[in-house]
Short mmCIF file of C-alpha atoms and ligand atoms in Angstrom, two decimals:
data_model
loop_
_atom_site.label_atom_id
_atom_site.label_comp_id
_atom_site.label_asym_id
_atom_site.label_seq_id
_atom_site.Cartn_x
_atom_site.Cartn_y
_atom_site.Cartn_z
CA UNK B 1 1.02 11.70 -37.85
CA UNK B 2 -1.17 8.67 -37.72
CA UNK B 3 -5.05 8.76 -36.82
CA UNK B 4 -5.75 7.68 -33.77
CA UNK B 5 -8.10 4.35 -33.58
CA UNK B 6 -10.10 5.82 -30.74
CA UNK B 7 -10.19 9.52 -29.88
CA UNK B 8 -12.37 10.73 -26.85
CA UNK B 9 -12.84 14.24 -25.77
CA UNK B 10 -15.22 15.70 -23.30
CA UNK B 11 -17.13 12.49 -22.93
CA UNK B 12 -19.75 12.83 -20.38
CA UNK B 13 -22.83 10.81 -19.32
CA UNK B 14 -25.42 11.84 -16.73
CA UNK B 15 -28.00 9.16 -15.75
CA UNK B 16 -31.01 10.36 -14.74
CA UNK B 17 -32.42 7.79 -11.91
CA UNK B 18 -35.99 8.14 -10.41
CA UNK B 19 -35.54 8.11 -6.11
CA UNK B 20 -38.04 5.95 -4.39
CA UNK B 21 -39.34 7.67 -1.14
CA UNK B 22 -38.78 6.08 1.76
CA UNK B 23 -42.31 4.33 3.34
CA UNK B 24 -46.01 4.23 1.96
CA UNK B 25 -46.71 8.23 1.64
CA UNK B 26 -43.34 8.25 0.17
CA UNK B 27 -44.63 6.08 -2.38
CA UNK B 28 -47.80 8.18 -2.92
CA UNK B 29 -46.31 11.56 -3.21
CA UNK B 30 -43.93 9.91 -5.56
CA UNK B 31 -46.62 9.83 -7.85
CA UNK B 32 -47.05 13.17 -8.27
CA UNK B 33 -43.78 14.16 -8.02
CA UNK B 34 -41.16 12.63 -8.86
CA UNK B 35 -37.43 12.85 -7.23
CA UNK B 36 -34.59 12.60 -9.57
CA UNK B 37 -31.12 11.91 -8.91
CA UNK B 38 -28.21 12.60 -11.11
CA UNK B 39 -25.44 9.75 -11.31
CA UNK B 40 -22.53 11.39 -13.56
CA UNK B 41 -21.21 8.34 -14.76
CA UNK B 42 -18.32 9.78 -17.09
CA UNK B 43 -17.07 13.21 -16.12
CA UNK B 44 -14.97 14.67 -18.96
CA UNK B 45 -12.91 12.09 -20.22
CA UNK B 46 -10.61 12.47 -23.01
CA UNK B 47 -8.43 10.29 -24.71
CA UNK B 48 -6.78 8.89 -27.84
CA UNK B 49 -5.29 5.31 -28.66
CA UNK B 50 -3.30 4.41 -31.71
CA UNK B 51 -3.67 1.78 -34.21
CA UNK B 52 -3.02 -1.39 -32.55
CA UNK B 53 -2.78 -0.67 -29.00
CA UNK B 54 -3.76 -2.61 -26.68
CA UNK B 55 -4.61 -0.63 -23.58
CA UNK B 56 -6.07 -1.29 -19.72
CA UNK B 57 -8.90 0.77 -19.09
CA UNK B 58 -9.02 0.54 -14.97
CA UNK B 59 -11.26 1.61 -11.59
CA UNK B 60 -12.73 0.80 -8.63
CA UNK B 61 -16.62 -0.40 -9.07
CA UNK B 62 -18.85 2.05 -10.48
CA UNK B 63 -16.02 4.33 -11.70
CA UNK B 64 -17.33 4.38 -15.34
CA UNK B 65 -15.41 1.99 -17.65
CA UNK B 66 -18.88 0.24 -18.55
CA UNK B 67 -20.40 3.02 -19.16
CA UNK B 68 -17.50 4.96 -21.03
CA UNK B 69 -16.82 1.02 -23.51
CA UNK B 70 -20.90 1.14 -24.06
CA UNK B 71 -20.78 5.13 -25.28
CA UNK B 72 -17.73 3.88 -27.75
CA UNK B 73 -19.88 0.81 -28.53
CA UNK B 74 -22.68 3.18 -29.59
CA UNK B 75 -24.91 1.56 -27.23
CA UNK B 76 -25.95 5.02 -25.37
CA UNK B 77 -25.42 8.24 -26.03
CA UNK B 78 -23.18 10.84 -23.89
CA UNK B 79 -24.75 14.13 -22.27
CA UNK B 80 -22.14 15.48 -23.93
CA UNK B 81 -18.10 15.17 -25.35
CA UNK B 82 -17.63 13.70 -28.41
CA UNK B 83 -15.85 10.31 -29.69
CA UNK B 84 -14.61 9.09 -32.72
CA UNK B 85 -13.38 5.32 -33.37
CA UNK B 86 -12.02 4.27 -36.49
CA UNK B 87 -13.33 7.65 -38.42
CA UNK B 88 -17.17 7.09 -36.95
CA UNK B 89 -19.09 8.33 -34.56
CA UNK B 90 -20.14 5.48 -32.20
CA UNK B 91 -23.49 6.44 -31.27
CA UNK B 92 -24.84 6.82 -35.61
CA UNK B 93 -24.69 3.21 -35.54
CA UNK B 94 -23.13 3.23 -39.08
CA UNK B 95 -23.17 0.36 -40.48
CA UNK B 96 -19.71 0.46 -41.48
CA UNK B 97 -18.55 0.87 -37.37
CA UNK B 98 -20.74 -2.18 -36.88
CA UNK B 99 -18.52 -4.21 -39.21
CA UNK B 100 -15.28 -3.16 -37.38
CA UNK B 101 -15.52 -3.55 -33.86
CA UNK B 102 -16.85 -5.68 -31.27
CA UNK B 103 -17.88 -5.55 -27.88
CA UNK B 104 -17.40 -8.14 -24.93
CA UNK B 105 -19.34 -7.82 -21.81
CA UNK B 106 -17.82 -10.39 -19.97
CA UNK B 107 -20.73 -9.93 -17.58
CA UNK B 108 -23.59 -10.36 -20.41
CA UNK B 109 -24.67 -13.39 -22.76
CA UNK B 110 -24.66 -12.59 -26.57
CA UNK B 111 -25.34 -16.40 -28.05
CA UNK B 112 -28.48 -17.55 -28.43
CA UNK B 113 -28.64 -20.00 -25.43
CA UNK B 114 -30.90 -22.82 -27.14
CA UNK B 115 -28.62 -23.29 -29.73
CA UNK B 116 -25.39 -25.47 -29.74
CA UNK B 117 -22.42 -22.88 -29.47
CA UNK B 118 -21.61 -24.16 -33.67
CA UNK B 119 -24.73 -22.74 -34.81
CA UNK B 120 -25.05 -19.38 -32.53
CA UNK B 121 -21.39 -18.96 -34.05
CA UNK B 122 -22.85 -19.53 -38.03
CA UNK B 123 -26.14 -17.33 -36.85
CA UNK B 124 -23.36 -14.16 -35.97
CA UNK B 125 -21.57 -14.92 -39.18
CA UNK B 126 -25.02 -14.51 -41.25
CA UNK B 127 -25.32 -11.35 -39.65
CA UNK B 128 -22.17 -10.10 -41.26
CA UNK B 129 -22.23 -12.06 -44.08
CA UNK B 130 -18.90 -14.33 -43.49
CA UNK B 131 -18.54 -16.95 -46.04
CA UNK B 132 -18.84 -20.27 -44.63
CA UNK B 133 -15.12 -21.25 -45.66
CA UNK B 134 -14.10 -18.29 -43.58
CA UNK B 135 -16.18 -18.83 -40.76
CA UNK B 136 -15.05 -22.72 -40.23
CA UNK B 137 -11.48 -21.99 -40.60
CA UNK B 138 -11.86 -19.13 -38.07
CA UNK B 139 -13.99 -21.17 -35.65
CA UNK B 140 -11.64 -24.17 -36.18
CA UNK B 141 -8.67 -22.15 -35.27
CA UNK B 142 -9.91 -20.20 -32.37
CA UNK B 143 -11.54 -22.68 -30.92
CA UNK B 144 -8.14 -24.94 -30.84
CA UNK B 145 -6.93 -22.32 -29.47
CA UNK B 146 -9.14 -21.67 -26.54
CA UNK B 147 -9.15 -25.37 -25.74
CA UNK B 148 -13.32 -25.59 -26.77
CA UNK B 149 -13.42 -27.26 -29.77
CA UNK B 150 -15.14 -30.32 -28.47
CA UNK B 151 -17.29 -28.25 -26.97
CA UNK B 152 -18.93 -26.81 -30.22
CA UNK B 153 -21.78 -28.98 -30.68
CA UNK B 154 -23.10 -28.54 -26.75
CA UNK B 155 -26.20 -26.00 -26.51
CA UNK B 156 -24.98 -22.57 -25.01
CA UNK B 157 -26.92 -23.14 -21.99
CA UNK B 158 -25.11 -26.38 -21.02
CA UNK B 159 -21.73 -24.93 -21.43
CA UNK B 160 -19.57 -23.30 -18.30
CA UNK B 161 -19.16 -20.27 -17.97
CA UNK B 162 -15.90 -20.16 -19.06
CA UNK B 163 -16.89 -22.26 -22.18
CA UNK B 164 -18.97 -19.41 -22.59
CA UNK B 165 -17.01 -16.71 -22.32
CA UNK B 166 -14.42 -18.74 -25.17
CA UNK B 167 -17.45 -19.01 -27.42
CA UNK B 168 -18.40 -15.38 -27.17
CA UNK B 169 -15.02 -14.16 -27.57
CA UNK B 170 -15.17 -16.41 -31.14
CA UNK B 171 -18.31 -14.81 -31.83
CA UNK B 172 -17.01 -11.24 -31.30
CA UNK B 173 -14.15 -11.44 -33.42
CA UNK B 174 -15.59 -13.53 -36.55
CA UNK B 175 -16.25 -10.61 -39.05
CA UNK B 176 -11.87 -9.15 -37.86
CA UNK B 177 -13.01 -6.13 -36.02
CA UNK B 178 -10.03 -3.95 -36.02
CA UNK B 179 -11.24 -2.47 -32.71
CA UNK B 180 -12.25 -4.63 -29.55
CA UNK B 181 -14.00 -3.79 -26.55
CA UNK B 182 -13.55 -6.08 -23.67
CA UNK B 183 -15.47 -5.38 -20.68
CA UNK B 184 -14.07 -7.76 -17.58
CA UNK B 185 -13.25 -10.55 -20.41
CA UNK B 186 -11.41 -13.14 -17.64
CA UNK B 187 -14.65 -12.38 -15.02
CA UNK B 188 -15.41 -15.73 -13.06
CA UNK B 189 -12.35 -17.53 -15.17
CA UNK B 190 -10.73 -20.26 -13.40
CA UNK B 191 -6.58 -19.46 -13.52
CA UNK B 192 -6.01 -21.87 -16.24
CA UNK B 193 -8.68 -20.45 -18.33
CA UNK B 194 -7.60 -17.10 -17.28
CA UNK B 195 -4.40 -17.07 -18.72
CA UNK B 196 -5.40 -19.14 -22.02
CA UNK B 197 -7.40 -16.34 -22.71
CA UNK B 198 -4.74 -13.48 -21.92
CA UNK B 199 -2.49 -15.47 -24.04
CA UNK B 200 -5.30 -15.65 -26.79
CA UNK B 201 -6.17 -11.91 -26.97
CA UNK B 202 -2.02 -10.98 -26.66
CA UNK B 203 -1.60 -13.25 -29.94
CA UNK B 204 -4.50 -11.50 -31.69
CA UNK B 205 -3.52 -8.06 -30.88
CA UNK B 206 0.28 -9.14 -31.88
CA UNK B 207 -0.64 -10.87 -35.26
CA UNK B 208 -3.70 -8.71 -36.16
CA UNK B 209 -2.73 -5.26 -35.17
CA UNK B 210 -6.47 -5.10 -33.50
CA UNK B 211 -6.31 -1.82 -30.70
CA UNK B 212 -8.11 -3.70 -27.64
CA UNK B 213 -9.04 -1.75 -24.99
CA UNK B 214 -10.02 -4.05 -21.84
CA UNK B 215 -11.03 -3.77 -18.77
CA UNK B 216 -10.31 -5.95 -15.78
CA UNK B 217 -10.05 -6.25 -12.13
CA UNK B 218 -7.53 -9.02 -11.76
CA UNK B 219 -4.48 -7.24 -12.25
CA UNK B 220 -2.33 -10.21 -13.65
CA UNK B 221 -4.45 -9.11 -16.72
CA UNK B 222 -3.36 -5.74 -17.17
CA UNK B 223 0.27 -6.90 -16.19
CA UNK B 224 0.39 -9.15 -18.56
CA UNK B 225 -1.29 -7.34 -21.30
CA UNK B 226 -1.38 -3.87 -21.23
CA UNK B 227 1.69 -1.10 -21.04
CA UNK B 228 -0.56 1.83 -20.89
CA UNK B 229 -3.48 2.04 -18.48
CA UNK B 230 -5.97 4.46 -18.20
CA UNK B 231 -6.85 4.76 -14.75
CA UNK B 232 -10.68 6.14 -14.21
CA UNK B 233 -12.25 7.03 -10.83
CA UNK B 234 -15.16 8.28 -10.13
CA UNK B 235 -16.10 9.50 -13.70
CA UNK B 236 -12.84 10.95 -14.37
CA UNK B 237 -9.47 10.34 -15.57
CA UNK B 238 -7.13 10.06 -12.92
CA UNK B 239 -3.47 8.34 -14.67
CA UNK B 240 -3.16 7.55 -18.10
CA UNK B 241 0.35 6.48 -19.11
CA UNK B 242 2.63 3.42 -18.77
CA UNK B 243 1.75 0.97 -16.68
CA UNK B 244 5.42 1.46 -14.98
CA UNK B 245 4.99 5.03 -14.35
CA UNK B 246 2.01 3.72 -12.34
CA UNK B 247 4.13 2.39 -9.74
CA UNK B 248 7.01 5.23 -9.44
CA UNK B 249 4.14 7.82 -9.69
CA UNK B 250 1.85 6.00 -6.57
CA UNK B 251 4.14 3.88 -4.47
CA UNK B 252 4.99 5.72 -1.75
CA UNK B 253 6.74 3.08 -0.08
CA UNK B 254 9.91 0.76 -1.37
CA UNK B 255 10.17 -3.24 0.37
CA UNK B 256 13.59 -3.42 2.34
CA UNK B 257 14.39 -7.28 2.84
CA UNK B 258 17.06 -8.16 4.87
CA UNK B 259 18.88 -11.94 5.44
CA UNK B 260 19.97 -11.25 9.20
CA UNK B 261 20.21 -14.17 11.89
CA UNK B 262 17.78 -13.54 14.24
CA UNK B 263 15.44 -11.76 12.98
CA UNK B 264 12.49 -13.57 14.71
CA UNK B 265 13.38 -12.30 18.15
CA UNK B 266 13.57 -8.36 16.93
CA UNK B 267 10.64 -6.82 18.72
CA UNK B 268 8.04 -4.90 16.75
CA UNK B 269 8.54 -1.87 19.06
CA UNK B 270 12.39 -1.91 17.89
CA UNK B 271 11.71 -2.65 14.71
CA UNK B 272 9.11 0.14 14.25
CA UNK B 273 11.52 2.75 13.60
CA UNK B 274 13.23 1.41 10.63
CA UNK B 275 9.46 1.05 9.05
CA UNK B 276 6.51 -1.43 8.73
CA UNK B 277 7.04 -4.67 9.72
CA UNK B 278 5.70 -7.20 6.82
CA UNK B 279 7.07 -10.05 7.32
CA UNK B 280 9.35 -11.39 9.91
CA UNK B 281 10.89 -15.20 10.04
CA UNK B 282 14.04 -16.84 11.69
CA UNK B 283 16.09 -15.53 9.00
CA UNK B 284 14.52 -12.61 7.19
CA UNK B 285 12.93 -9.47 7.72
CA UNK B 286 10.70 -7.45 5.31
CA UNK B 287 10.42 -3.55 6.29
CA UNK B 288 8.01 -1.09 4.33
CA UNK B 289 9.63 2.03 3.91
CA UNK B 290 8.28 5.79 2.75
CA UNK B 291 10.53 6.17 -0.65
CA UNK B 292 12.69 9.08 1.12
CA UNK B 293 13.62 6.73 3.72
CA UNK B 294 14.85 4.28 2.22
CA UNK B 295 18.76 4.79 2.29
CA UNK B 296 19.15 6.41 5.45
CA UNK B 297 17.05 2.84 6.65
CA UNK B 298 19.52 0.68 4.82
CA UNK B 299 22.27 2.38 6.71
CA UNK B 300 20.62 2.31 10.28
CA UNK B 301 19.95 -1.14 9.54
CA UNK B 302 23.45 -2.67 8.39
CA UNK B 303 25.17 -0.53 11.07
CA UNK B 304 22.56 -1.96 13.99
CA UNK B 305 21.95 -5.53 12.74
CA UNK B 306 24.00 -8.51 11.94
CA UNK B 307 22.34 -8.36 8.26
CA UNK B 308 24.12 -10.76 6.03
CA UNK B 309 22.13 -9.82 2.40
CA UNK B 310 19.75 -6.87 1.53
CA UNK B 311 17.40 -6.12 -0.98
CA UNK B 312 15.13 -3.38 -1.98
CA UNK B 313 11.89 -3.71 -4.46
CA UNK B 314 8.98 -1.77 -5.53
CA UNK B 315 5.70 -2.60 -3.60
CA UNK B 316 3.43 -4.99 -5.98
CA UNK B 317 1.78 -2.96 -8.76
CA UNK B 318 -1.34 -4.72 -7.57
CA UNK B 319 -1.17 -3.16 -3.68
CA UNK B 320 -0.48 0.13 -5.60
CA UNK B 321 -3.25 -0.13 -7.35
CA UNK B 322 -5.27 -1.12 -4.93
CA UNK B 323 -4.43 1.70 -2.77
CA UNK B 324 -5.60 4.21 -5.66
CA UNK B 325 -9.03 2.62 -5.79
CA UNK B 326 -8.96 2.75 -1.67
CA UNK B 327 -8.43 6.76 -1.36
N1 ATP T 1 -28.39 2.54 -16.77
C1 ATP T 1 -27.98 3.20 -15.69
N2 ATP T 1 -28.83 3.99 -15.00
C2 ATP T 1 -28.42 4.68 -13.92
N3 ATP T 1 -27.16 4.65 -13.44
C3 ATP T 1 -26.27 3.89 -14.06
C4 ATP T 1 -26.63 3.12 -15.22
N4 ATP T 1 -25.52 2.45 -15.64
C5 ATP T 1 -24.54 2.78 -14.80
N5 ATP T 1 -24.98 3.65 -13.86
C6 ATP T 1 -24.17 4.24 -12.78
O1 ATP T 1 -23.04 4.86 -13.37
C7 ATP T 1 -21.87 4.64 -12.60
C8 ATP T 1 -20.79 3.98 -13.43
O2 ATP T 1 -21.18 2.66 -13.73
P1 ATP T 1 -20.31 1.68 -14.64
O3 ATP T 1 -21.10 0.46 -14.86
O4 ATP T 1 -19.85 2.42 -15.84
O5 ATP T 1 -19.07 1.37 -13.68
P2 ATP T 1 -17.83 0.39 -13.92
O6 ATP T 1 -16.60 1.21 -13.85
O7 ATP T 1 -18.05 -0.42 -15.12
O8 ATP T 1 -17.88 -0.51 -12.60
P3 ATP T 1 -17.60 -2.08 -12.39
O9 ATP T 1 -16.12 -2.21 -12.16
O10 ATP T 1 -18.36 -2.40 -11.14
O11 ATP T 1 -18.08 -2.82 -13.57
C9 ATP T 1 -22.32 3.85 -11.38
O12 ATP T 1 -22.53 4.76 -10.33
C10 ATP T 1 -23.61 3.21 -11.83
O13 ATP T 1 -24.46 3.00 -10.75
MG1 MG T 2 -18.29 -2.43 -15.44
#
């Protein structure tokens, strides 16, 4: 049996926040005695990933992925649980975890802003002690890749945000961390951008066997990337298993489209029994249907309409999802 990379069980973290009373005597009392309020962030959450995965670590906002990628990251310690990645324990800070994984916060700023992205790249390598041949074939390569090689000599602060991003993606992986953290890695991406980087972080996983475990909230992401998902709410682990599953496990509802002349003039009100209307033109008609309706639907509708064609598909992964974060 192989290791795996990343092994979670019973993780759990409890933030402690301080309550402000409302108005002036609020603020006064407060003084004396302070209200607390606990915010469990992570609930119990257990997990393992193999060598090399590449997984989607998903929720609504304020579900706990941050908090759950900074506990791995040894950034802050759990109430309780325990993790191991690659062999360590996160929160020790060994120095030999340091040298093998990285974390992203696609939301934070890890160059040094004053300096030209080149030399905030060379400062990160010092840190780990990268040998200068390493470090300009590395930057040379990535930086073709992520179309921001001419952007190398530019000071941090002048560069976009998606500039950025590219650089600090370069920084993260210049000593080969064989685990990656990516916290919202695409955030505030335009689409091109978007998908250079997907395509980027796919070829690194494929070529370097790194386990990634990313979060995101544009699901073309985790489609793209990602068979397995963990899906977190609220602290706790609601799905984890293939991405696929997600969809036969959730969906409810299968899309009925149908190629039937006249299809505009069907009322709603007639229409309504066969399911919910989603979209309706000259031709074509698209009915939602609950999953256990679906054939006895087909047959009502071929025996009571003129329908030339029909088709039946899964609802979008991304409405399914969507509809987990809503409950
Ligand atoms: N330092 C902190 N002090 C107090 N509460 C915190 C702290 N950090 C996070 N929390 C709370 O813990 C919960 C989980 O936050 P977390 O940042 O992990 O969510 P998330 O899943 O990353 O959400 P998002 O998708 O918005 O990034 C939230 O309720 C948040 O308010
Ligand atoms: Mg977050």
């Amino acid at each position: 049996m192989i290791t795996p990379a990343i092994e979670v069980s019973g993780l759990t973290k409890t933030f402690r926040t301080y309550k402000k009373q409302p108005g002036f005597s609020g603020a006064v009392s407060g003084l004396f005695r302070r209200k607390y309020e606990q915010t469990v962030a992570v609930k119990d959450v257990s997990f393992a990933i193999q060598p090399g995965e590449l997984v989607g670590f998903l929720g609504p906002n304020g579900a706990g992925k941050t908090t759950t990628l900074k506990m791995l990251a040894g950034l802050l310690y759990p109430t309780s649980g325990t993790a191991r990645v690659l062999g360590y324990v996160p929160w020790e800070r060994d120095d030999g975890y340091r040298r093998q994984f990285a974390l992203l916060l696609g939301q934070k700023n890890q160059l040094w802003w004053d300096l030209p992205a080149r030399e905030s790249l060379e400062l990160n390598a010092k840190i780990y002690g990268i040998p200068p041949a390493t470090l300009e074939r590395t930057v040379a390569e990535m930086s073709e890749l992520l179309a921001v090689r001419d952007k190398l000599n530019v000071s941090v602060r002048e560069l976009s945000l998606g500039e950025r991003t590219k650089m600090e993606l370069i920084a993260s992986l210049l000593h080969q961390p064989k685990v990656l953290f990516l916290d919202e890695p695409t955030i505030g991406l335009d689409v091109v951008s978007q998908k250079i980087v997907r395509e980027f972080l796919r070829e690194h996983n494929e070529k370097q066997k790194t386990t990634i475990l990313l979060t995101s909230h544009y699901m073309t992401d985790i489609q793209e990337l990602c068979e397995r998902v963990i899906i977190i709410d609220h602290g706790k682990i609601f799905f984890d298993g293939r991405l696929s599953d997600v969809v036969d496990r959730f969906a409810d509802s299968k899309l009925i489209t149908i190629q039937c002349e006249g299809a505009a003039r069907f009322s709603g009100e007639k229409l309504g029994k066969y399911g919910e209307v989603v979209a309706q033109s000259p031709g074509s008609l698209q009915l939602k249907v609950k999953r256990d309706r679906v054939i006895p639907v087909c047959k009502a509708l071929l025996d009571d309409l003129p329908v030339s064609d029909i088709d039946i598909q899964e609802v979008p992964i991304e409405e399914v999802i969507r509809r987990i974060f809503a409950r």
